[in-house]
mmCIF file of C-alpha atoms in Angstrom:
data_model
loop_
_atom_site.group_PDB
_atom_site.id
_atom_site.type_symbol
_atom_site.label_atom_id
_atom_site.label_comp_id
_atom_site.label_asym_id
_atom_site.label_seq_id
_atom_site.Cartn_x
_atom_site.Cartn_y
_atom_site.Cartn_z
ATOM 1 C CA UNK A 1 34.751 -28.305 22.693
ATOM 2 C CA UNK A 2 32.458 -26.089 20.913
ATOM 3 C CA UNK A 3 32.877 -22.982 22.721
ATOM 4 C CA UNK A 4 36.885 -23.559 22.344
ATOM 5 C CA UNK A 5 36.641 -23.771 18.753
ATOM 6 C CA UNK A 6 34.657 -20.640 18.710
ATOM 7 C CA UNK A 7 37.305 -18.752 20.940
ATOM 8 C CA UNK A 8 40.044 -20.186 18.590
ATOM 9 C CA UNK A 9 38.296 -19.467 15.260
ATOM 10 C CA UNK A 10 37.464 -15.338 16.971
ATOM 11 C CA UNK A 11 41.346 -15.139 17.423
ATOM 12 C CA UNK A 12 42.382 -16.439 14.023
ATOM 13 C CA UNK A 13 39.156 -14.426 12.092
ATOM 14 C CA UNK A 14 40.447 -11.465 14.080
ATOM 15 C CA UNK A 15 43.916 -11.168 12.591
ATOM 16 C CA UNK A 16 43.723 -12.772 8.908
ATOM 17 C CA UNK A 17 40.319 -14.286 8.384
ATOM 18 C CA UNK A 18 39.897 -18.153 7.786
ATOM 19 C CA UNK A 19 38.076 -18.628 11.144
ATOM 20 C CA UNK A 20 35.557 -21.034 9.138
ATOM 21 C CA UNK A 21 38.618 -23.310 9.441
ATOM 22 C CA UNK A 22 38.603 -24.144 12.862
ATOM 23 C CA UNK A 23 34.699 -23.864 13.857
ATOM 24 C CA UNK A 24 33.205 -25.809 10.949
ATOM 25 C CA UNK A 25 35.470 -28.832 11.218
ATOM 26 C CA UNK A 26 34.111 -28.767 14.664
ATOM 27 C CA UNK A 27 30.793 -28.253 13.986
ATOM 28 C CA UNK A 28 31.243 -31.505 11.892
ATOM 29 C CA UNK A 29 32.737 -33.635 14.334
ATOM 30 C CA UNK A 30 30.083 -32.886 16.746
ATOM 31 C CA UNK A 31 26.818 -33.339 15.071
ATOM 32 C CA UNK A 32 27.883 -35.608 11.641
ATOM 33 C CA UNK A 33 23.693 -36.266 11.282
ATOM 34 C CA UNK A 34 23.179 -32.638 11.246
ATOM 35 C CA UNK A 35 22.264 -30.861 7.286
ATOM 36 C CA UNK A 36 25.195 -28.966 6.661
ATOM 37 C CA UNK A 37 22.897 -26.112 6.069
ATOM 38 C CA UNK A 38 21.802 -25.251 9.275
ATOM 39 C CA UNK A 39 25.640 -26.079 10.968
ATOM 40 C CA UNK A 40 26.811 -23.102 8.075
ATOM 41 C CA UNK A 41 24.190 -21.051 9.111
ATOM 42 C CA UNK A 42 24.677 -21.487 12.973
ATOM 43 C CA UNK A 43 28.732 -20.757 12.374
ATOM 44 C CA UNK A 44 27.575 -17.647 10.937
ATOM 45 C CA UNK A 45 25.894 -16.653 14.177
ATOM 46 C CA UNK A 46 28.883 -17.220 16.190
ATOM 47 C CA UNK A 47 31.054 -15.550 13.436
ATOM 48 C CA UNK A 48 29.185 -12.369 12.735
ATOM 49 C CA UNK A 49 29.384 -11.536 16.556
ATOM 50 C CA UNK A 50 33.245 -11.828 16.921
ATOM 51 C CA UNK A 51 33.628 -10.045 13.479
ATOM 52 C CA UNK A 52 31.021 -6.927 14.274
ATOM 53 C CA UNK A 53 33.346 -6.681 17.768
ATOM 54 C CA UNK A 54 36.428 -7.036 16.071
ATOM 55 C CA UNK A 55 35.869 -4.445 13.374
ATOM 56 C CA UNK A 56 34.536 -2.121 16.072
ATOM 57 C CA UNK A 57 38.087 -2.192 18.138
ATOM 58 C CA UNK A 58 39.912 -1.839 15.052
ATOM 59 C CA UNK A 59 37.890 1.089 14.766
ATOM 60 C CA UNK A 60 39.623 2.966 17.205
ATOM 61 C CA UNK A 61 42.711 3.150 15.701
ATOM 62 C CA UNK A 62 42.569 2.522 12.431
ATOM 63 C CA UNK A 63 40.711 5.070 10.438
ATOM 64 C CA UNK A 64 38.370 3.204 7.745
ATOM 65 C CA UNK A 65 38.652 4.375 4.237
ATOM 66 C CA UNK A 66 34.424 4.487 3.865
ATOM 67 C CA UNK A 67 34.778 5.857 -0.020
ATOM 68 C CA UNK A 68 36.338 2.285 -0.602
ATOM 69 C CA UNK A 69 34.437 0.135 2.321
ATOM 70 C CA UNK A 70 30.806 1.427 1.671
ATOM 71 C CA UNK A 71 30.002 0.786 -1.842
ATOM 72 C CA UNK A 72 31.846 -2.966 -1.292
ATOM 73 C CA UNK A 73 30.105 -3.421 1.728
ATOM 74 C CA UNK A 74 26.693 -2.994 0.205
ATOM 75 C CA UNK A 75 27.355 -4.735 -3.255
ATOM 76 C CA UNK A 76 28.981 -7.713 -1.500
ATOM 77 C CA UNK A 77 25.748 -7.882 0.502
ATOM 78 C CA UNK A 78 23.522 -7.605 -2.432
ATOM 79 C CA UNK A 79 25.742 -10.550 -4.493
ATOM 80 C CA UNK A 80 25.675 -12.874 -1.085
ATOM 81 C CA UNK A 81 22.099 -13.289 -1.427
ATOM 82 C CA UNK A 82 22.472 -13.766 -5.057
ATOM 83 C CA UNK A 83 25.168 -16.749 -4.207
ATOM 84 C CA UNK A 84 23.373 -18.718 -1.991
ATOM 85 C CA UNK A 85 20.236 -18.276 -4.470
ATOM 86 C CA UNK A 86 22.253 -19.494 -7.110
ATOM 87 C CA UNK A 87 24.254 -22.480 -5.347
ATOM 88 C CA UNK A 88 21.891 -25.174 -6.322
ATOM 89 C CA UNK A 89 22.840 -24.014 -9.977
ATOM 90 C CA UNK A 90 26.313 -23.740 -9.970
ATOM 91 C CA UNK A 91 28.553 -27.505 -9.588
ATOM 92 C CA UNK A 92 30.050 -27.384 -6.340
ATOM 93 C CA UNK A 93 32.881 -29.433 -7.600
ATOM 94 C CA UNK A 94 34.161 -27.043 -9.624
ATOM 95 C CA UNK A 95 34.208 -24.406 -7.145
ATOM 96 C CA UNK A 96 35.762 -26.923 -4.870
ATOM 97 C CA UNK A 97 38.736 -28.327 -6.983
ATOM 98 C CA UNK A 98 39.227 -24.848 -8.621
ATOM 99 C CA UNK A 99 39.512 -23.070 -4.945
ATOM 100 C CA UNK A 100 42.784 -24.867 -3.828
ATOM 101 C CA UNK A 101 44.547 -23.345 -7.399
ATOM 102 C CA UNK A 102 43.428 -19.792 -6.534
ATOM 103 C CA UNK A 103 44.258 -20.003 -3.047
ATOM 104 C CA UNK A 104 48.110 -21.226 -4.027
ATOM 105 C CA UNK A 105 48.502 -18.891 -6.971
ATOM 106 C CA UNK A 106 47.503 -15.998 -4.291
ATOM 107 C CA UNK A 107 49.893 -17.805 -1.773
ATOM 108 C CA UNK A 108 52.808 -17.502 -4.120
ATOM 109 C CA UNK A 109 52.064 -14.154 -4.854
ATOM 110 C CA UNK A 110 52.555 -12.720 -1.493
ATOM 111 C CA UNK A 111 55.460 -15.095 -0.392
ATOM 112 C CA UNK A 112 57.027 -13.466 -3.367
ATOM 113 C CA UNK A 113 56.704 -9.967 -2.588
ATOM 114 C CA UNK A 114 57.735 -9.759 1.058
ATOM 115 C CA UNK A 115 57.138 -6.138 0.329
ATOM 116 C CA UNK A 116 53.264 -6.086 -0.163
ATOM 117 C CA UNK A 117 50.837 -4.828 2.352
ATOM 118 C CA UNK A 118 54.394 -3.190 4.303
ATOM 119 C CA UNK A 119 53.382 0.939 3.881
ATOM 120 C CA UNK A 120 49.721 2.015 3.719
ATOM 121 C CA UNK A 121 49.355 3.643 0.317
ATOM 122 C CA UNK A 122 45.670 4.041 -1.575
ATOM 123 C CA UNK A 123 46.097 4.466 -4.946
ATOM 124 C CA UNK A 124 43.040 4.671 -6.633
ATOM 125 C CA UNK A 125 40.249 7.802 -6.054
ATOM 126 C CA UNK A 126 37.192 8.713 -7.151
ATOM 127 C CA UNK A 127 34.925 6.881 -9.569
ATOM 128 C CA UNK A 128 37.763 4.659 -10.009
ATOM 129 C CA UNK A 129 38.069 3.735 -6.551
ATOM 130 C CA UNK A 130 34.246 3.070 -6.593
ATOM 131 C CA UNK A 131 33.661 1.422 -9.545
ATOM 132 C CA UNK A 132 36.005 -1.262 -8.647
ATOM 133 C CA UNK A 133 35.082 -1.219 -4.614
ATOM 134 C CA UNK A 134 31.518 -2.248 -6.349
ATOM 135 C CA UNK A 135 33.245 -5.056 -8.575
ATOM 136 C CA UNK A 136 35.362 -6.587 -6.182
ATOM 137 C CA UNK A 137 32.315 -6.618 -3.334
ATOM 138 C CA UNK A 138 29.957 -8.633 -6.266
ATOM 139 C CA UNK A 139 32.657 -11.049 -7.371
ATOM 140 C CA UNK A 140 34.096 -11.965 -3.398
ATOM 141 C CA UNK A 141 29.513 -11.646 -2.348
ATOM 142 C CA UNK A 142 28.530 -13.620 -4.946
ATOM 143 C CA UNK A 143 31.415 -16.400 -3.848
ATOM 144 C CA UNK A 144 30.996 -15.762 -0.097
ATOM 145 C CA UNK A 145 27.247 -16.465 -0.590
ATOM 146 C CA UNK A 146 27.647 -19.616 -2.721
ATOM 147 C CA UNK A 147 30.559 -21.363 -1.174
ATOM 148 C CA UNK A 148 31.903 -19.403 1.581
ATOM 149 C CA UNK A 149 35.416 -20.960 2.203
ATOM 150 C CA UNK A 150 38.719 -18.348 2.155
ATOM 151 C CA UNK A 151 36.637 -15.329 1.767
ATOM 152 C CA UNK A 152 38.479 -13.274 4.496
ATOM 153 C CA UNK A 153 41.284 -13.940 2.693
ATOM 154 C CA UNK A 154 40.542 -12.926 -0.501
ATOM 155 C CA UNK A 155 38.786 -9.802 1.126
ATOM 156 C CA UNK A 156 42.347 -9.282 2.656
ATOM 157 C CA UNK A 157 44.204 -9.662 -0.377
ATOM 158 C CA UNK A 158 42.249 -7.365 -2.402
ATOM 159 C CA UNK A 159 42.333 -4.592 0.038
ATOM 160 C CA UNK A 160 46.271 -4.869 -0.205
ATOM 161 C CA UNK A 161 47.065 -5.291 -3.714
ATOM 162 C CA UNK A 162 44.178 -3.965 -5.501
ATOM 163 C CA UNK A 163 43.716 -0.912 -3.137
ATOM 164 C CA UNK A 164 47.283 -0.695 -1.749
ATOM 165 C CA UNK A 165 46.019 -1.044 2.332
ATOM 166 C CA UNK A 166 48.602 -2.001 4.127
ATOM 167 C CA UNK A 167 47.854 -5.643 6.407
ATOM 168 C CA UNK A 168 46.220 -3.619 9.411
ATOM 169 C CA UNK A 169 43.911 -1.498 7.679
ATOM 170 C CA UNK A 170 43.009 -4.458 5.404
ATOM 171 C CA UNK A 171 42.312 -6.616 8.616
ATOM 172 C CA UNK A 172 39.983 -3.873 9.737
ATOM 173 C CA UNK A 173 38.087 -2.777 6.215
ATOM 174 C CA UNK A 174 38.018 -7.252 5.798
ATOM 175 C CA UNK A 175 35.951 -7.316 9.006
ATOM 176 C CA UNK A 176 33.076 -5.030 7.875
ATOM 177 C CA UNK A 177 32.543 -6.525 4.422
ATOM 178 C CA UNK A 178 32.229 -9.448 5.716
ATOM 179 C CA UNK A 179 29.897 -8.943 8.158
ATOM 180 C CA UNK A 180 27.520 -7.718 5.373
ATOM 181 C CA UNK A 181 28.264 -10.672 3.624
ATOM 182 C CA UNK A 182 27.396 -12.981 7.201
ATOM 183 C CA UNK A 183 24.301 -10.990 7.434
ATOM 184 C CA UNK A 184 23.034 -11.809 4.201
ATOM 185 C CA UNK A 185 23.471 -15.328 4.847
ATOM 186 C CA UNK A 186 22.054 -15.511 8.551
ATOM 187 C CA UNK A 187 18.694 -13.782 6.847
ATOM 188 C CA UNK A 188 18.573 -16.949 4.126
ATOM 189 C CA UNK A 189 19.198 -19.637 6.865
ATOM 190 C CA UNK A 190 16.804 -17.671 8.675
ATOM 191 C CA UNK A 191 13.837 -17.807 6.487
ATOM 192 C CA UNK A 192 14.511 -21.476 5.722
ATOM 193 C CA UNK A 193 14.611 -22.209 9.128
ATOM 194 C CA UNK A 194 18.067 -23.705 9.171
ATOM 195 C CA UNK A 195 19.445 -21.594 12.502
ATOM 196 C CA UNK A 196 20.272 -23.180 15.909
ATOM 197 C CA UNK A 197 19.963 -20.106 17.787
ATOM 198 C CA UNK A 198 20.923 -21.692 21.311
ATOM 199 C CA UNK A 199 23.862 -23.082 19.964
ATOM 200 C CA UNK A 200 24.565 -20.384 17.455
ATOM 201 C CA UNK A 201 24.301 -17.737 20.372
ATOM 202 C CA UNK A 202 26.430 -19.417 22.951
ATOM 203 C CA UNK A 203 29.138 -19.965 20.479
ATOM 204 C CA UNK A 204 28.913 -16.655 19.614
ATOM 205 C CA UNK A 205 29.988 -15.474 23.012
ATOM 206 C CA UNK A 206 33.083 -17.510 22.795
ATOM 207 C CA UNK A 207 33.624 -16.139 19.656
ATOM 208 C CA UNK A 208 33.854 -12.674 21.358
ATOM 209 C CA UNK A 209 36.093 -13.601 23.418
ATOM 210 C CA UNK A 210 38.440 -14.561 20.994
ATOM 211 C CA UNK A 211 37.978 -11.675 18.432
ATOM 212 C CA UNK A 212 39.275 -9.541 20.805
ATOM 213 C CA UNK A 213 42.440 -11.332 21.632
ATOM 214 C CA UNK A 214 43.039 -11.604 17.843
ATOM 215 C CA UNK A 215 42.380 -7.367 17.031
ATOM 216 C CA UNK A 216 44.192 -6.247 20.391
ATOM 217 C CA UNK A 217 47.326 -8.872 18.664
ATOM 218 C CA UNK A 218 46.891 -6.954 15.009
ATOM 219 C CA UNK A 219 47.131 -3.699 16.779
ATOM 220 C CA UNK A 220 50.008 -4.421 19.206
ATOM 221 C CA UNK A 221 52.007 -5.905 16.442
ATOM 222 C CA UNK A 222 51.020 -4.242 13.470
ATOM 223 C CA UNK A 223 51.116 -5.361 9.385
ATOM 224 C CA UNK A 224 54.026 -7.628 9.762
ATOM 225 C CA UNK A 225 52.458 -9.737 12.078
ATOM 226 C CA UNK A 226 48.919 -9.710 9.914
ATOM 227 C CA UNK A 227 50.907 -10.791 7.343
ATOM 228 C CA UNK A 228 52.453 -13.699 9.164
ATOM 229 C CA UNK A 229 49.283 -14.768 10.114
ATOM 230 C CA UNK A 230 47.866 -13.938 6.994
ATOM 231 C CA UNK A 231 50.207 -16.520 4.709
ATOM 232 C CA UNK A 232 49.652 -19.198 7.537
ATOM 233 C CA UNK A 233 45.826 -19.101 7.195
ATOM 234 C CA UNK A 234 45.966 -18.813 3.405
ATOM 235 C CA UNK A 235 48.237 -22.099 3.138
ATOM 236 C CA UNK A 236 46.058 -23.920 6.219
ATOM 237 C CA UNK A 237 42.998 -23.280 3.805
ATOM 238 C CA UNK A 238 45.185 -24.243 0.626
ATOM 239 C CA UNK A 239 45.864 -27.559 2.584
ATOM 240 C CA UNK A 240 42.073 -28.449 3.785
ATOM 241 C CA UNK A 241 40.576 -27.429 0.115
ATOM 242 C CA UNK A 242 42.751 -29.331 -1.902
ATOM 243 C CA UNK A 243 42.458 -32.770 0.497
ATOM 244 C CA UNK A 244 38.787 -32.143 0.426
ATOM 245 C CA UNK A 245 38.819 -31.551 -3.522
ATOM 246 C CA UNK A 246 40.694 -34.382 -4.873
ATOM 247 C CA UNK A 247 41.300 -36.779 -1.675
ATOM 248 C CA UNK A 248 38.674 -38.912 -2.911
ATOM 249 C CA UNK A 249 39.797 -39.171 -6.982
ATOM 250 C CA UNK A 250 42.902 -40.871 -5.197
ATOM 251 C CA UNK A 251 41.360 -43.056 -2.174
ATOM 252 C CA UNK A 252 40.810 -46.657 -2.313
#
């Protein structure tokens, strides 16, 4: 069951991000005594694997935009340990029941303009282009490190409107930040001993599998098909956030 959730969550990370969605519930289901520490940390073995091999094929043909990758890369690495430093100060239910709001004004956004993402066009250069790679790397960090959920996504949607990448080269840049970002939190789990490695490992393998289906899909179809994907992934994770935010205020 495991290793098909893996495959499945590799094919989905691949295309639009959001694989969290399928392998966590999974993890769940199949050890509900286990601290949900050490199942986040042993998804992000099994994640950073598929992501590392996905970004690597994308490589190939899409040609990475480092100037705006790098300095995002390393600050969202730097602010990822600073999240999950900070998570025991920060109330989770706020970042819960706010997340489902974001994730449906962002939703909304790209449903209405169909246009978005379409034509690979940078727009911003120089210190510019830096200054905010190194904003937007702390503020998506920081949040991958203390909650996790829809990061892809908002890595995906950033790339496109705030940088003007079109859905492809998004997909591809999305894959390396976050892999600095999975790092970061493999090395906390790490030191606190909260890692199944076995598990973790084999998963990971699946997870392979799966990435690779998912790029070789981005690249035979192209933006349109990200985006697709994309707005079905963002409203999945819309869905699950706001049932697990506010399902229990209503529940009798």
């Amino acid at each position: 069951m495991l290793g098909g959730a893996a495959f499945a969550a590799g094919l989905v990370d691949a295309v639009a991000g959001g694989g969290g969605l399928v392998l966590m519930p999974a993890l769940f289901s199949a050890f509900p005594e286990a601290p949900p520490a050490r199942l986040l940390g042993t998804n992000k073995i099994a994640g950073i694997v598929g992501t590392v091999a996905a970004g690597l094929r994308y490589r190939r043909v899409v040609e990475i935009s480092w100037r705006t990758v790098a300095p995002m890369l390393v600050a969202a690495f730097i602010a990822s340990l600073a999240g999950a430093w900070a998570i025991s100060l920060v109330p989770g239910t706020l970042v819960r029941q706010g997340l489902p709001v974001v994730l449906a004004l962002l939703f909304l956004y790209m449903l209405l303009k169909p246009n978005l993402g379409a034509e690979h066009k940078p727009h911003l250069s120089g210190w510019r282009e830096a200054v905010v790679a190194v904003l937007t790397g702390v503020v998506l960090g920081f949040y991958d490190g203390l909650f996790g959920p829809g990061t892809g996504s908002f890595l995906m949607f950033a790339f496109v409107r705030i940088f003007g990448f079109d859905f492809l080269n998004a997909s591809a840049s999305t894959k390396l930040v976050n892999v600095a970002t999975n790092f970061a939190a493999i090395l906390l789990f790490a030191v606190t001993g909260q890692l199944w490695w076995q598990l973790g490992l084999t998963m990971a393998l699946a997870n392979l599998a799966g990435s690779q289906v998912g790029s070789w899909l981005a690249i035979r179809h192209g933006s349109g098909f990200v985006r697709k994907i994309f707005l079905v992934v963002v409203l999945t994770l819309l869905v699950k956030t706001a049932i697990d935010a506010f399902w229990h205020l209503y529940s009798f």
